[in-house]
mmCIF file of C-alpha atoms and ligand atoms in Angstrom:
data_model
loop_
_atom_site.group_PDB
_atom_site.id
_atom_site.type_symbol
_atom_site.label_atom_id
_atom_site.label_comp_id
_atom_site.label_asym_id
_atom_site.label_seq_id
_atom_site.Cartn_x
_atom_site.Cartn_y
_atom_site.Cartn_z
ATOM 1 C CA MET A 148 45.114 -31.769 -74.404
ATOM 2 C CA SER A 149 43.381 -30.064 -77.331
ATOM 3 C CA GLU A 150 40.379 -27.870 -76.614
ATOM 4 C CA TYR A 151 38.153 -30.180 -78.671
ATOM 5 C CA ARG A 152 39.211 -33.340 -76.808
ATOM 6 C CA CYS A 153 38.699 -31.562 -73.491
ATOM 7 C CA GLU A 154 35.120 -30.637 -74.472
ATOM 8 C CA VAL A 155 34.348 -34.211 -75.574
ATOM 9 C CA LEU A 156 35.590 -35.517 -72.219
ATOM 10 C CA ILE A 157 33.435 -33.069 -70.270
ATOM 11 C CA MET A 158 30.349 -33.888 -72.330
ATOM 12 C CA SER A 159 30.911 -37.630 -72.067
ATOM 13 C CA GLU A 160 30.692 -37.281 -68.291
ATOM 14 C CA HIS A 161 27.277 -35.650 -68.803
ATOM 15 C CA GLU A 162 28.415 -32.336 -67.384
ATOM 16 C CA ILE A 163 27.347 -29.437 -69.542
ATOM 17 C CA PRO A 164 29.711 -26.437 -69.334
ATOM 18 C CA ARG A 165 27.744 -23.503 -67.825
ATOM 19 C CA ASP A 166 28.954 -21.111 -70.496
ATOM 20 C CA HIS A 167 27.771 -23.343 -73.350
ATOM 21 C CA PRO A 168 25.416 -21.226 -75.541
ATOM 22 C CA ARG A 169 22.878 -24.093 -75.527
ATOM 23 C CA TYR A 170 23.295 -24.866 -71.813
ATOM 24 C CA GLU A 171 19.579 -24.998 -70.879
ATOM 25 C CA SER A 172 18.648 -27.173 -73.824
ATOM 26 C CA LEU A 173 21.562 -29.590 -73.277
ATOM 27 C CA LYS A 174 20.866 -29.782 -69.549
ATOM 28 C CA THR A 175 17.218 -30.686 -70.223
ATOM 29 C CA ARG A 176 18.349 -33.314 -72.700
ATOM 30 C CA GLU A 177 20.652 -34.801 -70.069
ATOM 31 C CA ASP A 178 17.775 -34.858 -67.561
ATOM 32 C CA ILE A 179 15.676 -36.824 -70.059
ATOM 33 C CA ILE A 180 18.538 -39.310 -70.663
ATOM 34 C CA LYS A 181 19.081 -39.697 -66.900
ATOM 35 C CA GLY A 182 15.323 -40.198 -66.528
ATOM 36 C CA MET A 183 15.468 -43.022 -69.059
ATOM 37 C CA HIS A 184 18.236 -44.783 -67.121
ATOM 38 C CA GLN A 185 16.099 -44.451 -63.981
ATOM 39 C CA LYS A 186 13.099 -46.026 -65.821
ATOM 40 C CA VAL A 187 11.123 -42.788 -65.509
ATOM 41 C CA VAL A 188 11.272 -41.955 -69.218
ATOM 42 C CA ALA A 189 10.446 -44.527 -71.926
ATOM 43 C CA GLU A 190 13.038 -45.065 -74.691
ATOM 44 C CA ALA A 191 10.499 -43.543 -77.088
ATOM 45 C CA GLY A 192 10.405 -40.530 -74.750
ATOM 46 C CA LEU A 193 13.871 -39.591 -76.044
ATOM 47 C CA ILE A 194 12.571 -39.537 -79.596
ATOM 48 C CA ALA A 195 9.512 -37.546 -78.523
ATOM 49 C CA HIS A 196 11.795 -35.036 -76.794
ATOM 50 C CA GLY A 197 13.893 -34.591 -79.956
ATOM 51 C CA ARG A 198 10.762 -33.875 -81.981
ATOM 52 C CA GLY A 199 9.686 -31.336 -79.385
ATOM 53 C CA GLU A 200 13.099 -29.617 -79.487
ATOM 54 C CA ALA A 201 12.838 -29.200 -83.261
ATOM 55 C CA PHE A 202 9.399 -27.563 -83.041
ATOM 56 C CA ASP A 203 10.545 -25.349 -80.166
ATOM 57 C CA TYR A 204 13.432 -24.097 -82.310
ATOM 58 C CA ILE A 205 10.852 -22.968 -84.855
ATOM 59 C CA LEU A 206 8.850 -21.179 -82.135
ATOM 60 C CA GLY A 207 12.052 -19.366 -81.126
ATOM 61 C CA GLU A 208 12.088 -21.098 -77.693
ATOM 62 C CA LYS A 209 9.698 -18.433 -76.353
ATOM 63 C CA SER A 210 5.965 -18.476 -75.662
ATOM 64 C CA PRO A 211 4.151 -16.677 -78.492
ATOM 65 C CA ARG A 212 0.971 -14.698 -77.842
ATOM 66 C CA PHE A 213 -1.293 -17.414 -79.254
ATOM 67 C CA ALA A 214 0.188 -19.951 -76.804
ATOM 68 C CA LEU A 215 -0.706 -17.679 -73.883
ATOM 69 C CA GLN A 216 -4.279 -17.501 -75.225
ATOM 70 C CA GLN A 217 -4.389 -21.304 -75.467
ATOM 71 C CA GLU A 218 -3.078 -21.601 -71.894
ATOM 72 C CA ARG A 219 -5.695 -19.163 -70.596
ATOM 73 C CA PHE A 220 -8.506 -21.188 -72.218
ATOM 74 C CA ALA A 221 -6.969 -24.411 -70.927
ATOM 75 C CA ILE A 222 -7.192 -23.086 -67.373
ATOM 76 C CA ILE A 223 -10.747 -21.824 -67.905
ATOM 77 C CA THR A 224 -11.715 -25.323 -69.116
ATOM 78 C CA LEU A 225 -10.018 -27.002 -66.149
ATOM 79 C CA LEU A 226 -11.571 -24.547 -63.657
ATOM 80 C CA LEU A 227 -15.043 -25.149 -65.085
ATOM 81 C CA ALA A 228 -14.686 -28.944 -64.809
ATOM 82 C CA LYS A 229 -16.267 -30.887 -61.921
ATOM 83 C CA HIS A 230 -13.555 -33.556 -61.807
ATOM 84 C CA PRO A 231 -10.420 -32.303 -63.543
ATOM 85 C CA VAL A 232 -7.460 -34.730 -63.572
ATOM 86 C CA ILE A 233 -3.821 -34.209 -64.585
ATOM 87 C CA SER A 234 -2.311 -37.221 -66.365
ATOM 88 C CA VAL A 235 1.452 -37.573 -65.922
ATOM 89 C CA ASN A 236 3.845 -39.609 -68.079
ATOM 90 C CA GLY A 237 7.619 -40.099 -67.947
ATOM 91 C CA ASN A 238 8.622 -37.014 -69.946
ATOM 92 C CA VAL A 239 6.350 -34.714 -67.946
ATOM 93 C CA ALA A 240 7.696 -36.058 -64.634
ATOM 94 C CA VAL A 241 11.253 -35.178 -65.677
ATOM 95 C CA LEU A 242 10.585 -31.865 -67.444
ATOM 96 C CA CYS A 243 8.451 -30.058 -64.840
ATOM 97 C CA PRO A 244 7.862 -32.110 -61.653
ATOM 98 C CA ARG A 245 7.507 -29.234 -59.171
ATOM 99 C CA GLU A 246 5.360 -27.153 -61.500
ATOM 100 C CA ILE A 247 2.936 -29.994 -62.341
ATOM 101 C CA VAL A 248 2.526 -30.705 -58.606
ATOM 102 C CA GLN A 249 1.893 -27.003 -57.945
ATOM 103 C CA LEU A 250 -0.658 -26.813 -60.773
ATOM 104 C CA SER A 251 -2.430 -29.885 -59.392
ATOM 105 C CA GLU A 252 -2.688 -28.240 -55.979
ATOM 106 C CA ILE A 253 -3.990 -24.869 -57.090
ATOM 107 C CA LEU A 254 -6.468 -26.404 -59.534
ATOM 108 C CA ASP A 255 -7.483 -29.039 -57.014
ATOM 109 C CA ALA A 256 -6.974 -31.637 -59.766
ATOM 110 C CA PRO A 257 -5.410 -34.974 -58.766
ATOM 111 C CA LEU A 258 -2.281 -36.251 -60.480
ATOM 112 C CA GLU A 259 -2.621 -39.638 -62.176
ATOM 113 C CA ILE A 260 0.278 -41.594 -63.639
ATOM 114 C CA ASN A 261 -0.829 -43.061 -66.946
ATOM 115 C CA LEU A 262 1.768 -44.589 -69.238
ATOM 116 C CA PHE A 263 1.874 -45.614 -72.861
ATOM 117 C CA TYR A 264 4.914 -47.843 -72.363
ATOM 118 C CA ARG A 265 4.101 -49.772 -69.188
ATOM 119 C CA LYS A 266 7.098 -51.552 -67.685
ATOM 120 C CA PRO A 267 7.616 -52.934 -64.202
ATOM 121 C CA GLY A 268 8.943 -50.228 -61.903
ATOM 122 C CA ARG A 269 8.161 -47.241 -64.104
ATOM 123 C CA GLU A 270 5.057 -46.115 -62.229
ATOM 124 C CA ARG A 271 6.843 -46.344 -58.880
ATOM 125 C CA ALA A 272 9.845 -44.393 -60.256
ATOM 126 C CA ILE A 273 7.520 -41.621 -61.485
ATOM 127 C CA GLU A 274 5.568 -41.624 -58.223
ATOM 128 C CA LYS A 275 8.855 -41.137 -56.335
ATOM 129 C CA ILE A 276 9.742 -38.093 -58.457
ATOM 130 C CA LEU A 277 6.303 -36.546 -57.926
ATOM 131 C CA LYS A 278 6.372 -37.172 -54.169
ATOM 132 C CA GLU A 279 9.864 -35.673 -53.937
ATOM 133 C CA ALA A 280 8.469 -32.661 -55.799
ATOM 134 C CA GLY A 281 5.828 -32.251 -53.076
ATOM 135 C CA ALA A 282 2.853 -34.337 -54.231
ATOM 136 C CA LYS A 283 0.803 -35.546 -51.272
ATOM 137 C CA SER A 284 -1.018 -38.226 -53.238
ATOM 138 C CA VAL A 285 -0.658 -39.704 -56.699
ATOM 139 C CA LEU A 286 -3.258 -41.851 -58.470
ATOM 140 C CA GLY A 287 -2.571 -44.642 -60.948
ATOM 141 C CA THR A 288 -0.284 -46.848 -58.874
ATOM 142 C CA ASP A 289 -2.756 -48.942 -56.840
ATOM 143 C CA PRO A 290 -3.772 -52.112 -58.775
ATOM 144 C CA SER A 291 -6.925 -52.506 -56.648
ATOM 145 C CA MET A 292 -8.169 -49.136 -57.965
ATOM 146 C CA GLN A 293 -7.743 -49.966 -61.662
ATOM 147 C CA ASP A 294 -10.513 -49.323 -64.152
ATOM 148 C CA ILE A 295 -10.616 -49.829 -67.921
ATOM 149 C CA ILE A 296 -11.393 -47.421 -70.759
ATOM 150 C CA PRO A 297 -12.938 -49.885 -73.252
ATOM 151 C CA GLU A 298 -12.462 -47.485 -76.185
ATOM 152 C CA ILE A 299 -8.659 -48.004 -76.059
ATOM 153 C CA SER A 300 -7.024 -51.282 -77.075
ATOM 154 C CA HIS A 301 -3.503 -50.880 -75.619
ATOM 155 C CA LEU A 302 -2.302 -50.760 -72.029
ATOM 156 C CA ARG A 303 -3.094 -47.078 -71.692
ATOM 157 C CA ARG A 304 -6.693 -48.224 -71.267
ATOM 158 C CA ILE A 305 -5.941 -48.919 -67.599
ATOM 159 C CA VAL A 306 -6.906 -45.876 -65.521
ATOM 160 C CA ASP A 307 -7.611 -45.088 -61.868
ATOM 161 C CA SER A 308 -11.235 -45.446 -60.773
ATOM 162 C CA ARG A 309 -10.837 -42.312 -58.604
ATOM 163 C CA GLY A 310 -9.244 -40.247 -61.390
ATOM 164 C CA ILE A 311 -9.478 -40.381 -65.191
ATOM 165 C CA ALA A 312 -12.346 -42.931 -65.023
ATOM 166 C CA ILE A 313 -14.701 -40.419 -63.381
ATOM 167 C CA SER A 314 -13.181 -37.201 -64.753
ATOM 168 C CA ASP A 315 -14.975 -34.790 -67.058
ATOM 169 C CA CYS A 316 -11.764 -33.029 -68.124
ATOM 170 C CA VAL A 317 -8.277 -34.532 -68.439
ATOM 171 C CA PHE A 318 -5.054 -32.586 -68.885
ATOM 172 C CA VAL A 319 -2.837 -34.953 -70.897
ATOM 173 C CA PRO A 320 0.391 -33.250 -71.929
ATOM 174 C CA LEU A 321 2.663 -34.980 -74.493
ATOM 175 C CA GLU A 322 0.015 -37.530 -75.273
ATOM 176 C CA ASP A 323 -0.650 -40.039 -78.043
ATOM 177 C CA GLY A 324 -3.556 -39.370 -80.400
ATOM 178 C CA ASP A 325 -5.523 -42.590 -79.853
ATOM 179 C CA ARG A 326 -6.134 -41.974 -76.189
ATOM 180 C CA THR A 327 -7.074 -38.341 -76.777
ATOM 181 C CA LEU A 328 -9.657 -39.457 -79.335
ATOM 182 C CA ALA A 329 -10.967 -42.158 -76.990
ATOM 183 C CA LEU A 330 -11.325 -39.679 -74.108
ATOM 184 C CA ARG A 331 -13.155 -37.253 -76.405
ATOM 185 C CA LYS A 332 -15.481 -40.020 -77.612
ATOM 186 C CA MET A 333 -16.280 -40.713 -73.953
ATOM 187 C CA GLY A 334 -17.506 -37.108 -73.704
ATOM 188 C CA LYS A 335 -14.550 -35.808 -71.705
ATOM 189 C CA ASP A 336 -12.796 -32.526 -72.403
ATOM 190 C CA VAL A 337 -9.089 -32.958 -73.158
ATOM 191 C CA VAL A 338 -6.463 -30.288 -72.610
ATOM 192 C CA THR A 339 -3.023 -30.965 -74.038
ATOM 193 C CA VAL A 340 0.411 -29.416 -74.454
ATOM 194 C CA ASP A 341 2.080 -30.521 -77.672
ATOM 195 C CA LEU A 342 4.658 -28.544 -79.624
ATOM 196 C CA ASN A 343 3.445 -30.165 -82.837
ATOM 197 C CA PRO A 344 0.256 -28.350 -83.924
ATOM 198 C CA LEU A 345 -0.403 -31.099 -86.479
ATOM 199 C CA SER A 346 -0.180 -34.072 -84.116
ATOM 200 C CA ARG A 347 -3.342 -36.163 -83.781
ATOM 201 C CA THR A 348 -3.446 -35.136 -80.128
ATOM 202 C CA SER A 349 -3.382 -31.423 -80.972
ATOM 203 C CA LEU A 350 -6.063 -31.901 -83.614
ATOM 204 C CA ALA A 351 -8.349 -33.986 -81.377
ATOM 205 C CA SER A 352 -8.123 -32.051 -78.086
ATOM 206 C CA THR A 353 -10.643 -29.564 -76.740
ATOM 207 C CA VAL A 354 -7.835 -27.119 -75.943
ATOM 208 C CA SER A 355 -4.393 -27.631 -77.508
ATOM 209 C CA ILE A 356 -1.418 -25.643 -76.246
ATOM 210 C CA THR A 357 1.340 -25.328 -78.843
ATOM 211 C CA ASN A 358 4.215 -24.595 -76.496
ATOM 212 C CA ASN A 359 7.040 -26.225 -74.571
ATOM 213 C CA ILE A 360 5.641 -27.850 -71.446
ATOM 214 C CA ILE A 361 8.454 -26.336 -69.378
ATOM 215 C CA ARG A 362 7.170 -22.816 -70.129
ATOM 216 C CA ALA A 363 3.498 -23.734 -70.501
ATOM 217 C CA VAL A 364 2.928 -25.187 -67.029
ATOM 218 C CA LYS A 365 4.642 -22.205 -65.317
ATOM 219 C CA GLU A 366 2.409 -19.835 -67.278
ATOM 220 C CA MET A 367 -0.681 -21.946 -66.526
ATOM 221 C CA ILE A 368 0.049 -21.561 -62.803
ATOM 222 C CA THR A 369 0.001 -17.777 -63.238
ATOM 223 C CA PHE A 370 -3.253 -17.927 -65.225
ATOM 224 C CA THR A 371 -4.852 -20.065 -62.519
ATOM 225 C CA GLY A 372 -3.972 -17.419 -59.939
ATOM 226 C CA ASN A 373 -5.602 -14.724 -62.112
ATOM 227 C CA LEU A 374 -8.733 -16.693 -63.028
ATOM 228 C CA LYS A 375 -9.541 -18.716 -59.929
ATOM 229 C CA GLY A 376 -11.538 -15.996 -58.186
ATOM 230 C CA LYS A 377 -13.699 -15.195 -61.234
ATOM 231 C CA GLU A 378 -17.412 -15.996 -61.333
ATOM 232 C CA ARG A 379 -18.332 -19.232 -63.114
ATOM 233 C CA LEU A 380 -20.624 -17.290 -65.475
ATOM 234 C CA VAL A 381 -17.771 -15.015 -66.514
ATOM 235 C CA LEU A 382 -15.572 -18.031 -67.286
ATOM 236 C CA LEU A 383 -18.388 -19.706 -69.229
ATOM 237 C CA GLU A 384 -18.903 -16.525 -71.258
ATOM 238 C CA GLU A 385 -15.168 -16.355 -72.073
ATOM 239 C CA LYS A 386 -15.080 -20.050 -73.011
ATOM 240 C CA LYS A 387 -17.777 -19.457 -75.651
ATOM 241 C CA ASN A 388 -15.264 -17.409 -77.674
ATOM 242 C CA TYR A 389 -12.719 -20.194 -77.846
ATOM 243 C CA ASP A 390 -11.983 -21.839 -81.178
ATOM 244 C CA ASN A 391 -9.272 -24.510 -80.924
ATOM 245 C CA ARG A 392 -8.944 -24.932 -84.679
ATOM 246 C CA GLN A 393 -8.442 -21.191 -85.194
ATOM 247 C CA LEU A 394 -5.621 -21.054 -82.649
ATOM 248 C CA LEU A 395 -3.932 -24.094 -84.228
ATOM 249 C CA GLN A 396 -4.132 -22.295 -87.575
ATOM 250 C CA ILE A 397 -2.502 -19.242 -85.981
ATOM 251 C CA ALA A 398 0.225 -21.504 -84.533
ATOM 252 C CA LEU A 399 0.985 -22.969 -87.971
ATOM 253 C CA GLU A 400 0.978 -19.534 -89.594
ATOM 254 C CA PHE A 401 3.336 -18.256 -86.868
ATOM 255 C CA MET A 402 5.750 -21.128 -87.461
ATOM 256 C CA SER A 403 5.765 -20.807 -91.234
ATOM 257 C CA SER A 404 6.135 -17.007 -91.219
ATOM 258 C CA ARG A 405 8.960 -17.210 -88.642
ATOM 259 C CA LEU A 406 10.848 -19.608 -90.930
ATOM 260 C CA GLN A 407 10.310 -17.304 -93.899
ATOM 261 C CA THR A 408 11.548 -14.291 -91.926
ATOM 262 C CA LEU A 409 14.617 -16.189 -90.708
ATOM 263 C CA ALA A 410 15.413 -17.271 -94.267
ATOM 264 C CA LYS A 411 15.467 -13.620 -95.392
ATOM 265 C CA GLU A 412 17.496 -12.158 -92.486
ATOM 266 C CA LYS A 413 21.274 -11.904 -92.968
ATOM 267 C CA GLU A 414 21.942 -12.275 -89.195
ATOM 268 C CA THR A 415 20.465 -15.791 -89.286
ATOM 269 C CA PHE A 416 23.574 -17.020 -91.056
ATOM 270 C CA ASN A 417 26.129 -14.935 -89.143
ATOM 271 C CA LEU A 418 27.149 -17.407 -86.435
ATOM 272 C CA ILE A 419 30.869 -17.083 -87.171
HETATM 273 O O1 LIG B 1156 5.941 -42.159 -70.500
HETATM 274 P P1 LIG B 1156 5.051 -42.840 -71.488
HETATM 275 O O2 LIG B 1156 5.277 -44.336 -71.527
HETATM 276 O O3 LIG B 1156 3.584 -42.546 -71.284
HETATM 277 O O4 LIG B 1156 5.431 -42.307 -72.971
HETATM 278 C C1 LIG B 1156 5.460 -40.912 -73.216
HETATM 279 C C2 LIG B 1156 5.695 -40.606 -74.727
HETATM 280 C C3 LIG B 1156 5.928 -39.102 -74.858
HETATM 281 C C4 LIG B 1156 6.925 -41.370 -75.206
HETATM 282 C C5 LIG B 1156 4.442 -41.069 -75.506
HETATM 283 O O5 LIG B 1156 3.287 -40.418 -75.023
HETATM 284 C C6 LIG B 1156 4.597 -40.824 -76.987
HETATM 285 O O6 LIG B 1156 5.101 -41.658 -77.739
HETATM 286 O O7 LIG B 1156 4.166 -39.608 -77.392
HETATM 287 P P2 LIG B 1156 4.331 -39.100 -78.917
HETATM 288 O O8 LIG B 1156 3.309 -39.758 -79.780
HETATM 289 O O9 LIG B 1156 5.769 -39.205 -79.293
HETATM 290 O O10 LIG B 1156 3.939 -37.586 -78.777
HETATM 291 C C7 LIG B 1156 4.639 -36.696 -77.991
HETATM 292 C C8 LIG B 1156 4.412 -35.284 -78.521
HETATM 293 O O11 LIG B 1156 4.956 -34.393 -77.561
HETATM 294 C C9 LIG B 1156 5.108 -34.995 -79.847
HETATM 295 O O12 LIG B 1156 4.184 -34.394 -80.757
HETATM 296 C C10 LIG B 1156 6.227 -33.988 -79.504
HETATM 297 O O13 LIG B 1156 6.417 -33.027 -80.505
HETATM 298 C C11 LIG B 1156 5.664 -33.352 -78.232
HETATM 299 N N1 LIG B 1156 6.695 -32.874 -77.311
HETATM 300 C C12 LIG B 1156 7.892 -33.423 -77.012
HETATM 301 N N2 LIG B 1156 8.538 -32.701 -76.073
HETATM 302 C C13 LIG B 1156 7.731 -31.663 -75.752
HETATM 303 C C14 LIG B 1156 6.545 -31.777 -76.543
HETATM 304 N N3 LIG B 1156 5.548 -30.879 -76.434
HETATM 305 C C15 LIG B 1156 5.679 -29.881 -75.531
HETATM 306 N N4 LIG B 1156 6.789 -29.730 -74.754
HETATM 307 C C16 LIG B 1156 7.821 -30.592 -74.849
HETATM 308 N N5 LIG B 1156 8.907 -30.408 -74.080
#
């Protein structure tokens, strides 16, 4: 059997060879595909993931300094909130289930499943993943607790009366712009993770993190550990210095200058 045919056979069985130079990325992609077959991830979640991969390539698949600054301010904002809530969708549940549960615990912020593409069985499938990852309770699955955000016209308007409905700060990673804008109009702070610094979500959020959620949530856990014991006044003072627009500008400048540097370097084109 030729080497090429052998590789195609292995890949078609969804087993990524360990020594593949893009192992981590391919493995994550397979997790997302598996998640779609299990109803956890929406079909559109595959497209969203591909867009994220492209932006992460431009970042160099590492967390730049500006992203760490964004993450620090995100945690300050969540720590200062009275009722912080973490909104979970299909992609987030597959990409970082244990980490999002851990973040929820240390921030004392409940997890709420809130989906753009509502389909029978999806919420339960996501709840199962979160519970298996250690979540003791998950909001957003009990129809008797439903509340409505009137500012939103689609099904994402349905929220939990114990969670997003009464929250003053919502962490909504990989979100759509309309809901972010609606939450802001309701006077809530919105923290997001979105690899696209130009998405409507990034532009509308209080704190936008331009990073891969897989790295971002791990780093946010570390920041929570460092910041949790600090006086409220100290956090408030630090928050005053935050300028979301300025950090998004830095993110765009980073991306464009990285592309220009790569275009000039000989090594970029020396794969073979
Ligand atoms: O599970 P549901 O039904 O709630 O649907 C979830 C998706 C993601 C399909 C839905 O919210 C959606 O359509 O989102 P958008 O409008 O495609 O936006 C997703 C954003 O997340 C895009 O700007 C992507 O670049 C970004 N993104 C994708 N993967 C990652 C990411 N950002 C950070 N880390 C990633 N791994």
